[in-house]
XYZ file of C-alpha atoms in Angstrom:
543
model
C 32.478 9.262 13.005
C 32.297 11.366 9.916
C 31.270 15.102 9.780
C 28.158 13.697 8.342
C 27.317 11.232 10.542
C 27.960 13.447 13.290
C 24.851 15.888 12.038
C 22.771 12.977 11.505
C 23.255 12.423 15.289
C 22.629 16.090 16.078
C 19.735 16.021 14.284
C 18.618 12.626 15.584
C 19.090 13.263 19.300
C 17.243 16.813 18.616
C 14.311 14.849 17.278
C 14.396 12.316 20.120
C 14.265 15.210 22.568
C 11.230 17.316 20.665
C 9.559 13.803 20.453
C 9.372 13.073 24.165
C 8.445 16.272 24.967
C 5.735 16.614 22.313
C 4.908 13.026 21.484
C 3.977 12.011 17.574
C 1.588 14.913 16.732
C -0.654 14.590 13.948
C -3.290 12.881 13.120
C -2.562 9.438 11.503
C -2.342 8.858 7.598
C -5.866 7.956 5.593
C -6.340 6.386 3.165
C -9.278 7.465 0.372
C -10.215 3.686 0.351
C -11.005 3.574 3.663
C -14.130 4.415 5.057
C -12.990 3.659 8.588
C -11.541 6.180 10.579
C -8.303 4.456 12.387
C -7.712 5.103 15.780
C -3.880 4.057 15.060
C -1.845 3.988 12.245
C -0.570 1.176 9.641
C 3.454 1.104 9.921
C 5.450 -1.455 7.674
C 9.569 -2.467 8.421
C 11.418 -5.500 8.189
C 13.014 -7.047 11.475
C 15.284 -9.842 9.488
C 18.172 -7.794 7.097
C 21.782 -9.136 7.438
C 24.452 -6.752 6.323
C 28.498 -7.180 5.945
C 28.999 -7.666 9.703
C 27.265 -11.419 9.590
C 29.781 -14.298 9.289
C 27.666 -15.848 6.908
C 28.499 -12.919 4.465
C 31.613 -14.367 2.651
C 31.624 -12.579 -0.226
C 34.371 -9.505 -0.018
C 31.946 -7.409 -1.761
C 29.123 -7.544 0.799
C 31.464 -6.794 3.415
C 30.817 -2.657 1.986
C 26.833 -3.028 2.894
C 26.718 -2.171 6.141
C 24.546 -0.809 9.019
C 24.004 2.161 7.767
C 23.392 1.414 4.309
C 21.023 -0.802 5.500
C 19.352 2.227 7.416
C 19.682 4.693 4.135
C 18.018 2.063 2.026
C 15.041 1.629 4.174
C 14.691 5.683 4.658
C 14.463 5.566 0.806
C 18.279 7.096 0.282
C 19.881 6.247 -3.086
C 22.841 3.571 -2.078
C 25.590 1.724 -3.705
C 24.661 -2.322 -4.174
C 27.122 -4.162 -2.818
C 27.138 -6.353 -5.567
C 26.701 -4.463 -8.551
C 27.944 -1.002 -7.532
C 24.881 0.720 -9.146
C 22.861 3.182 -7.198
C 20.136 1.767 -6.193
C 16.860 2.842 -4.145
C 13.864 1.257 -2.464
C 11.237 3.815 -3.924
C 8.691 3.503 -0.878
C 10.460 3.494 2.269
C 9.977 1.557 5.395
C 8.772 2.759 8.523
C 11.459 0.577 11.132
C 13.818 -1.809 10.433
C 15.926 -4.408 12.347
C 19.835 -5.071 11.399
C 20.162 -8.893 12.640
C 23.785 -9.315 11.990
C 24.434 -12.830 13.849
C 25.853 -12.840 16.812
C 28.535 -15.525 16.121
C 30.127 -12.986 14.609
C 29.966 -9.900 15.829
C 33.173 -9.022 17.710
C 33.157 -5.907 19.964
C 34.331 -3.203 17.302
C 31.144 -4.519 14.571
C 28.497 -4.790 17.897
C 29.567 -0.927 19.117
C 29.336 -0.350 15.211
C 25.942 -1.732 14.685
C 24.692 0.333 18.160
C 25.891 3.182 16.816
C 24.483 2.823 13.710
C 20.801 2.344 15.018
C 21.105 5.001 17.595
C 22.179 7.208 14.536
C 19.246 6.671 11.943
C 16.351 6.994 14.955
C 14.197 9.222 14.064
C 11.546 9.035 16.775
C 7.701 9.632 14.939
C 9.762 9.302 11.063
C 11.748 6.404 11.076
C 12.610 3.559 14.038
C 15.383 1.597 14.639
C 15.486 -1.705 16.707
C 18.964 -2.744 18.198
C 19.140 -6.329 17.374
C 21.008 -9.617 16.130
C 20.522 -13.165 15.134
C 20.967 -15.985 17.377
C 22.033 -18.817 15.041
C 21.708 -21.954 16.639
C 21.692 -25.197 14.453
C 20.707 -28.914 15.286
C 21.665 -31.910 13.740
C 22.060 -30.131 10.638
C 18.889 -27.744 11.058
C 18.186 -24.472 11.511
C 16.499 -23.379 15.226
C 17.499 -19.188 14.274
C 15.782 -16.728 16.662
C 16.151 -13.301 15.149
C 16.303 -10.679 18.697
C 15.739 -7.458 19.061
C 15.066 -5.014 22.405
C 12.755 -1.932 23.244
C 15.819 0.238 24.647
C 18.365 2.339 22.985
C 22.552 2.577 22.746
C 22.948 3.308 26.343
C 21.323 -0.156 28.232
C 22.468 -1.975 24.726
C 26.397 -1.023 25.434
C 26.135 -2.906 28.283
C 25.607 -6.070 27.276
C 26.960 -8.805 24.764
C 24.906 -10.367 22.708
C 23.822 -13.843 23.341
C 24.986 -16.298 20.554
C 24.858 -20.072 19.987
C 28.099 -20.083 21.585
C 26.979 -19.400 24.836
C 23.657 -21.546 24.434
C 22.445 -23.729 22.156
C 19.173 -24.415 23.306
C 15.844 -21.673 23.067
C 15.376 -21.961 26.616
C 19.109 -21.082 27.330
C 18.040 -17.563 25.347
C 15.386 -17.455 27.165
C 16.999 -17.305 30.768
C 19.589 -15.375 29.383
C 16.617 -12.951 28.707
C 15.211 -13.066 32.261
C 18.652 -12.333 33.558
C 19.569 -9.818 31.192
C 16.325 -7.956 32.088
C 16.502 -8.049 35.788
C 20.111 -6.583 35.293
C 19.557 -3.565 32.825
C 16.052 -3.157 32.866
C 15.407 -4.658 28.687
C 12.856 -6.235 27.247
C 13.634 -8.540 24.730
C 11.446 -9.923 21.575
C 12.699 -13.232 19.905
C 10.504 -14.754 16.542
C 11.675 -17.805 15.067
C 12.347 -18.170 11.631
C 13.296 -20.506 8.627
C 10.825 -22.897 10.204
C 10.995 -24.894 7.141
C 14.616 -25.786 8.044
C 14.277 -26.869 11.511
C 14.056 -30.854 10.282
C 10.945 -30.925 12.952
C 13.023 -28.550 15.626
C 10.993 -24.946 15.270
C 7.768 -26.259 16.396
C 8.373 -29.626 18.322
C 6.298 -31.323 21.069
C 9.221 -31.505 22.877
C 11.564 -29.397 24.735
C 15.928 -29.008 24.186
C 16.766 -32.008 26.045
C 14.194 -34.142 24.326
C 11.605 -33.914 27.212
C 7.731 -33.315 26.578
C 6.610 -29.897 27.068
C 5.196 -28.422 30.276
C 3.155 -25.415 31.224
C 6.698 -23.590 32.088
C 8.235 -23.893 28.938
C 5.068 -22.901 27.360
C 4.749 -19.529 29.298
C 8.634 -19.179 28.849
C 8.068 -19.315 24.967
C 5.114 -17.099 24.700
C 6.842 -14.820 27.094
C 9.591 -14.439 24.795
C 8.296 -15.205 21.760
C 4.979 -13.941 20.621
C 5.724 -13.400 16.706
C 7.117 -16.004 14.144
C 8.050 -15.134 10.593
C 6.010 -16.833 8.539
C 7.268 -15.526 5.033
C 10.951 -14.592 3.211
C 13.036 -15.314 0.796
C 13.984 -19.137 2.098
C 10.320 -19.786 1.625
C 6.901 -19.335 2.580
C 5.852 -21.109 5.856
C 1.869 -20.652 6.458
C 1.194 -24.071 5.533
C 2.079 -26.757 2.574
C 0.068 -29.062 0.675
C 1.142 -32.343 1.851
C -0.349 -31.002 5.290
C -3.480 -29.043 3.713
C -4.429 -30.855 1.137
C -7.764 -29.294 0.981
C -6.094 -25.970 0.418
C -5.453 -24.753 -3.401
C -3.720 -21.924 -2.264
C -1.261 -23.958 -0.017
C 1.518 -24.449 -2.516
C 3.009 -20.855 -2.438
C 6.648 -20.049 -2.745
C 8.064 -23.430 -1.052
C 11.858 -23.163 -0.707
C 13.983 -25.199 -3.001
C 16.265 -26.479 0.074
C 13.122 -27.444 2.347
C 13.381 -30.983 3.838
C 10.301 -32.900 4.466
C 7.566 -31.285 5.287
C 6.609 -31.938 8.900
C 3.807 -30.413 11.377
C 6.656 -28.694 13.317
C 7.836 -26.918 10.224
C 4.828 -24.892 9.369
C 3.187 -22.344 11.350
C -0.509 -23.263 10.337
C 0.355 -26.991 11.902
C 2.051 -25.138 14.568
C -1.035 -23.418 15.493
C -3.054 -26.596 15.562
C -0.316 -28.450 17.668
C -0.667 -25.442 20.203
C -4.465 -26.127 20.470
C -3.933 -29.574 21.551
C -0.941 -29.136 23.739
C -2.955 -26.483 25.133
C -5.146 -28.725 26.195
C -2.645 -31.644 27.949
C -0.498 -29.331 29.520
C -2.995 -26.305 30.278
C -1.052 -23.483 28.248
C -0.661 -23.206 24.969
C 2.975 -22.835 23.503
C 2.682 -21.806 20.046
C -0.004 -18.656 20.225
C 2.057 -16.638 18.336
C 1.777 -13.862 15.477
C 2.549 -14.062 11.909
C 4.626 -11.600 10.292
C 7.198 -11.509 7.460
C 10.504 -10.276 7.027
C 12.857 -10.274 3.825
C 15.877 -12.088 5.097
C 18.217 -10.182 3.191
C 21.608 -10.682 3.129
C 22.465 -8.014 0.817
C 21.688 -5.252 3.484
C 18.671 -3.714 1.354
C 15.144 -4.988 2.318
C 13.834 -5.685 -1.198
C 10.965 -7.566 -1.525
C 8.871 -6.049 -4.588
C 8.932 -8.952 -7.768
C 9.683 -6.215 -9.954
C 12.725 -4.464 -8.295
C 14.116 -7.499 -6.706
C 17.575 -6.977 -4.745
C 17.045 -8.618 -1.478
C 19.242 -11.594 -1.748
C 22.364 -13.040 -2.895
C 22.821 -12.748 -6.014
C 23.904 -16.069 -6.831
C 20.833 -17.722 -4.938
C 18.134 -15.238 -6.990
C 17.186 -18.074 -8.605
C 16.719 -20.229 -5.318
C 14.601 -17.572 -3.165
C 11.435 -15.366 -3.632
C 10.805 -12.117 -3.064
C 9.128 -11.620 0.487
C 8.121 -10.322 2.822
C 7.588 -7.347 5.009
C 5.623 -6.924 8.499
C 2.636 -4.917 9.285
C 2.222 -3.246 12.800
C -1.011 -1.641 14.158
C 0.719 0.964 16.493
C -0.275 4.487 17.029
C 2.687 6.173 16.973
C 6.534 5.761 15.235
C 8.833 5.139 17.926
C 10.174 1.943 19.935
C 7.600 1.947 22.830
C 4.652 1.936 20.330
C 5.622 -0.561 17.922
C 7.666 -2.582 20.281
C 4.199 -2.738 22.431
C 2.174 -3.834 19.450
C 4.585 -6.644 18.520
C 3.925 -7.960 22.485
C 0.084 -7.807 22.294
C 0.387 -9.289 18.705
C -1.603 -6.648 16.652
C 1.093 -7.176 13.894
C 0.415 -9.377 10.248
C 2.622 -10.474 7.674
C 2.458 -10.070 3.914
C 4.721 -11.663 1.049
C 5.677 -7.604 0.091
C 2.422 -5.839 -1.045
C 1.978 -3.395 1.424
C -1.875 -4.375 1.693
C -3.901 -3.169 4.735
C -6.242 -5.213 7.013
C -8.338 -4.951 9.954
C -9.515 -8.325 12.005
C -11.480 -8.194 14.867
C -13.315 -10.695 16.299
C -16.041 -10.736 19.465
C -19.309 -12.105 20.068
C -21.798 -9.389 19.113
C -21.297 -8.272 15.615
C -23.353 -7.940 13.033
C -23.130 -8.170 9.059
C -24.183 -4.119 8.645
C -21.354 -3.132 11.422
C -18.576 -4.443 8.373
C -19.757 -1.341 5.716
C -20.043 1.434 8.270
C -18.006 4.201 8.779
C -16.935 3.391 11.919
C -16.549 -0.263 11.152
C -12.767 0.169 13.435
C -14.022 1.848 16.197
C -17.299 -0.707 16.439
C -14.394 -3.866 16.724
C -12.183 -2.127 19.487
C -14.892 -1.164 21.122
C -17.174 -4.449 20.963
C -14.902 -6.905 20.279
C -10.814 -7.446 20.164
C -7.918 -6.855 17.130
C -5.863 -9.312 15.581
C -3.315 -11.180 17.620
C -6.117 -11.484 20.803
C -8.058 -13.954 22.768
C -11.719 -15.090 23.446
C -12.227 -16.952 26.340
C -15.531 -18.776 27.289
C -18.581 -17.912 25.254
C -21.580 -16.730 26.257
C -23.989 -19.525 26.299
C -25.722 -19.348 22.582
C -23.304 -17.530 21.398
C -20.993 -18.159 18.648
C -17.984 -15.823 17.965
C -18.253 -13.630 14.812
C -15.351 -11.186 12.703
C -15.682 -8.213 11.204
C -12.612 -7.580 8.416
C -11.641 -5.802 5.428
C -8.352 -5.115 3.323
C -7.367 -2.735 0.896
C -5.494 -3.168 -1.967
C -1.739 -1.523 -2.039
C -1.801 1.607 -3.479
C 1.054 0.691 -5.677
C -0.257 -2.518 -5.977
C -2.667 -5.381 -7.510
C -5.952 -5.489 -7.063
C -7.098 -8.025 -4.261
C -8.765 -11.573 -5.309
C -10.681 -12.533 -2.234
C -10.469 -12.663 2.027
C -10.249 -16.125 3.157
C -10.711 -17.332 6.885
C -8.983 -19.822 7.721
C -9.818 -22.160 11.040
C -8.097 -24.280 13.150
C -9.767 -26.426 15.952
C -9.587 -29.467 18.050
C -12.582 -31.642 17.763
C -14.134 -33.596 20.246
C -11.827 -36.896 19.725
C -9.029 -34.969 20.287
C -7.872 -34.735 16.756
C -6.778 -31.448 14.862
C -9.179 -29.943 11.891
C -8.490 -27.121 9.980
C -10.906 -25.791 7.058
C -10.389 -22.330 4.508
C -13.793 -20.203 4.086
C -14.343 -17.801 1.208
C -15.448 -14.810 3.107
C -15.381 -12.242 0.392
C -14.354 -11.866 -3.049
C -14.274 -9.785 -6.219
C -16.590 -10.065 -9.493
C -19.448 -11.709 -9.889
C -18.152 -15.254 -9.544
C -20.066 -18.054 -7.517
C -19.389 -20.788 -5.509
C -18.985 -23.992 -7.552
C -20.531 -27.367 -6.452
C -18.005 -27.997 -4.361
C -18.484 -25.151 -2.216
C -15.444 -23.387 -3.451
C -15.151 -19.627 -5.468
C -13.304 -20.115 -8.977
C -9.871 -18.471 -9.412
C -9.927 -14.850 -10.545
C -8.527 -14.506 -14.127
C -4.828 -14.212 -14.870
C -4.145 -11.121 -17.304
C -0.288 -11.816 -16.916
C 1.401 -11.142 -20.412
C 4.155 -14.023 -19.894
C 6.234 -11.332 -22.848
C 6.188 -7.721 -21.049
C 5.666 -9.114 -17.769
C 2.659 -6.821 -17.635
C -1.084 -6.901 -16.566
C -3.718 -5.539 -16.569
C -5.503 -4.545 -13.143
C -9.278 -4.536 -13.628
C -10.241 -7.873 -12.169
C -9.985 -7.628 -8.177
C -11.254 -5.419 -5.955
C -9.715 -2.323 -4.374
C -11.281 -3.197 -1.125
C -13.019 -5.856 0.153
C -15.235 -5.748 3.417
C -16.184 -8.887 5.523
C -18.197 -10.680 8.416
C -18.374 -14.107 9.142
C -19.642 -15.906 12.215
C -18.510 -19.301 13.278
C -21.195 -21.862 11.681
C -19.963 -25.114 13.442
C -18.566 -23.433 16.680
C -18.589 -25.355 19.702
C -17.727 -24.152 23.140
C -15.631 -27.175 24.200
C -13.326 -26.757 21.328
C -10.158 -24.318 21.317
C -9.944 -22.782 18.012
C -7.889 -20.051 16.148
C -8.627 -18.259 12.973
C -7.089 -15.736 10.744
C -7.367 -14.160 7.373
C -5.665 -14.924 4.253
C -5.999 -11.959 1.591
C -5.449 -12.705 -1.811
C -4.328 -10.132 -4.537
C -4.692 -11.457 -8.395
C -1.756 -12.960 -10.007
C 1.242 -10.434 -10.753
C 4.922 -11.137 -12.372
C 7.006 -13.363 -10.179
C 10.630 -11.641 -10.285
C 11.910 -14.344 -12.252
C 9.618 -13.930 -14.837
C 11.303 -10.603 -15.120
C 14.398 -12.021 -15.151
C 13.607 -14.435 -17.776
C 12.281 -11.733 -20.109
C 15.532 -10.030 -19.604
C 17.587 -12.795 -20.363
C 15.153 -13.310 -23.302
C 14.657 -16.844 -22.116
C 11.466 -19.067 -22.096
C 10.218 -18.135 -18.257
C 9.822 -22.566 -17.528
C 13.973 -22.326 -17.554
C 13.647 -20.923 -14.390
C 11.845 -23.422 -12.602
C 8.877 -21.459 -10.939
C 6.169 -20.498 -11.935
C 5.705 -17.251 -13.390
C 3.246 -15.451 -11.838
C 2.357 -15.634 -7.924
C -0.304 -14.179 -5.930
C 1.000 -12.737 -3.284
C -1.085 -12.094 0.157
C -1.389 -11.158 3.345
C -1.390 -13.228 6.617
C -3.396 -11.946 9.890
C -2.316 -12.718 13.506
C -5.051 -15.000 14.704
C -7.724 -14.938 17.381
C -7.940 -17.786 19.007
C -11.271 -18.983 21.423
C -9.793 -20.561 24.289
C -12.401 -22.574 27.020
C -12.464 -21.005 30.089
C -11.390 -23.531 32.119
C -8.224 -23.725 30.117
C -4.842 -21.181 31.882
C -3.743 -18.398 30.158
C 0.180 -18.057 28.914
């Protein structure tokens, strides 16, 4: 350890001990946007960041990003880029972060290393660090990754060895290795699968590892372990896709380049409907999971703004897109809070604006709660957050959602709030349907129920627009119009910002090329994705 690193840790464990003697003091950050006052605070991080210790990082120069200069970047320290050797430096810093080296590879010496390096850059009510790693597992030529990560700190994590694909191939052999593990040392363990869009069918099947249909175990095993998926980064955006919402303009966002056919267990917005129904056969449902994003990086620096892109290989830049970042609800900076918020799902993803939302849903709000002042307070108080469930409604009653979002304050303007619903019908088949809650301007619905797209003011020559025609904030409620009480159901919000420069419409101006050589599109409008709330009948089990 270096002199330096050996006052970092001074420092560190000084703050850890002030912090659990004092706790976070303060009151949380506002915002002047907000009329709400928050009861907790907003925190942004990325759990998904690969560094030099991953086998998958071939390239000799990677091998110099490591754990901690994963940890400086996200703190908002100038670094060296592995690639490049410029200094580089993320100009908003994160709140936590996750190194996922995978596990494959990690030998002793780089696991000790990567402990180390987390236990280091902890900075209990400033900056958290998650001790984590990748399990890898692959079938049949598809991905099945888990990224994992635990609540406790270098001491409980030098005891153990992290589980790879070596030792188990299947989700369920994590899984009891999880149950073990935390009868032995005391951890708690989070898993969220990722890269769904690679699993060839595997991430979100109907069946279990050795081919057999699922049961109420597995499904309480899964959502025991596994209450968060990634839903966005840079192998591609995973919400939904157009060939399965074809009713959906805004499904065709960021697909990855390398995706295989699309299928209903590749795609978290199918998953969520194929939970519904299996809910329903097997009396638990075993995909009622959060949404959140993560960059993916395997450069070590969680990049994931389109105008200061370095969060991927270089050679794949053209290949990937720039996203995404995760959203916690917690009310404090430290490991307990945040790791507590990912378990009770208050958590959201975005595609890398840092834009903030509030979703609550319940069965006695009312359009004028949605402007007041304590619009926040109003939803804990009379109805549930994000990432929640309803369960049997009050006869007449339909449930209703009170929302808003805010633009980032570095950031585009916001286009419109969308709800989006997922149900199963009384046949037994699926539905799903995308509701214009709120929106900015003066546009109207067209004939076909649907609100025109907000104006692009993209100059496709200096990559620059011009921010005038969203919204800074947007407020919403919405009740249910075609609720029934027999019907499971889920819904979340989609937040739209206007169209902005896609990186590689930087990159073609750059190059001084004409932008269609790169093959995308070049502007994008990124957005936000809420956990759901889902309305579960009564008579159905819990997870």
């Amino acid at each position: 350890m270096s002199r330096i690193q050996r006052l970092l840790w001074i420092l560190t464990a000084l703050a850890t001990t002030a912090s659990s003697l004092l706790g976070c003091k303060g009151p949380p950050p506002t915002n002047s946007a907000v009329i709400a006052r928050e009861p907790n605070r907003l925190l942004w991080g990325d759990t998904h960041v690969h560094t030099g210790d991953s086998e998958d990082a071939e390239r000799p120069e990677n091998r110099l990003a490591d754990p901690d200069t994963a940890y400086r970047w996200a703190r908002g320290l100038p670094v060296v880029h592995p690639y490049t050797r410029a200094r580089v430096q993320l100009q908003t810093p994160l709140d936590f972060l996750v190194v996922t080296d995978r596990a494959e590879g990690l030998d002793k010496a780089a696991w000790s290393g990567a402990v180390e390096s987390a236990e280091t850059h902890y900075v209990p009510c400033t900056f958290t660090t998650f001790i984590g790693w990748e399990w890898t597992s692959e079938r049949g030529g598809h991905d099945l990754h888990r990224i994992v990560f635990m609540n406790e700190g270098a001491e409980q994590a030098r005891e153990l060895v992290p589980f790879s694909a070596l030792d188990g191939s299947g989700p369920e052999d994590l899984w009891s290795w999880f149950e073990e593990t935390r009868s032995r040392l005391g951890i708690d363990f989070i898993a969220i699968p990722h890269g769904a869009n690679l699993s060839g069918g595997g991430m979100y099947a109907e069946v279990d590892g050795d081919g057999l249909p699922v049961t109420a175990e597995y499904a309480r095993a899964r959502m025991r372990w596994e209450p968060v998926a990634e839903v966005t980064q840079i192998e591609g955006d995973t919400e939904t896709h157009p060939a399965l919402s074809p009713d959906d303009e805004f499904a065709d966002f960021e697909a990855f380049s390398g995706t295989p056919k699309e299928g209903e267990a590749d795609y978290a917005r199918a998953a969520l409907l194929r939970g519904l129904r299996l809910g329903q056969s097997v009396g638990v449902n075993p995909f009622q999971f959060a949404m959140i994003g993560s960059s993916g990086s395997h450069t070590g620096l969680a990049s994931v703004e389109e105008d200061y892109f370095w969060g991927a290989i270089p050679s794949e830049a053209d290949r990937v897109g720039a996203q995404g970042l995760t959203a916690v609800w917690a009310e404090e900076n430290t490991r307990a809070s945040i790791f507590d918020a990912f378990k009770r799902k208050e958590v959201y993803a975005t595609t890398g604006p840092r834009i903030r939302v509030r979703f609550f849903g319940g069965w006695n709000f009312n359009a004028k709660q949605a402007r007041k002042a304590n619009m926040v307070t109003t939803g804990y108080t009379l109805g549930y957050p994000m990432g929640s469930e309803l369960r049997g409604a009050p006869e007449g009653k339909a449930p209703s959602f009170l929302m808003y979002a805010v633009q980032d304050p570095e950031g585009a303007a916001l286009d419109r709030i969308q709800l989006v619903k997922g149900w199963v019908n009384d046949d037994g088949e699926t539905k799903e349907k995308v509701y214009d809650v709120v929106w900015s301007g003066s546009r109207e619905r067209g004939p076909d129920g649907k609100v025109p797209p907000v104006r692009n003011t993209v100059n496709l020559a200096t990559a620059k627009y011009v921010n005038v025609e969203g919204s800074p904030t947007l407020y919403g409620f919405w009740s249910d119009p075609e609720f029934s009480p027999e019907q499971p159901a889920f819904y979340y919000l989609r937040v739209l910002q206007v169209p902005t420069p896609r990186h590689s419409l930087y990159d073609a101006i750059a190059r001084d090329i004409d932008p269609e050589e790169t093959g995308h599109p070049p502007t994008l409008q990124e957005r936000a994705y809420t956990s759901p709330i889902w309305y579960t009948p009564s008579e159905q089990a819990r997870p």
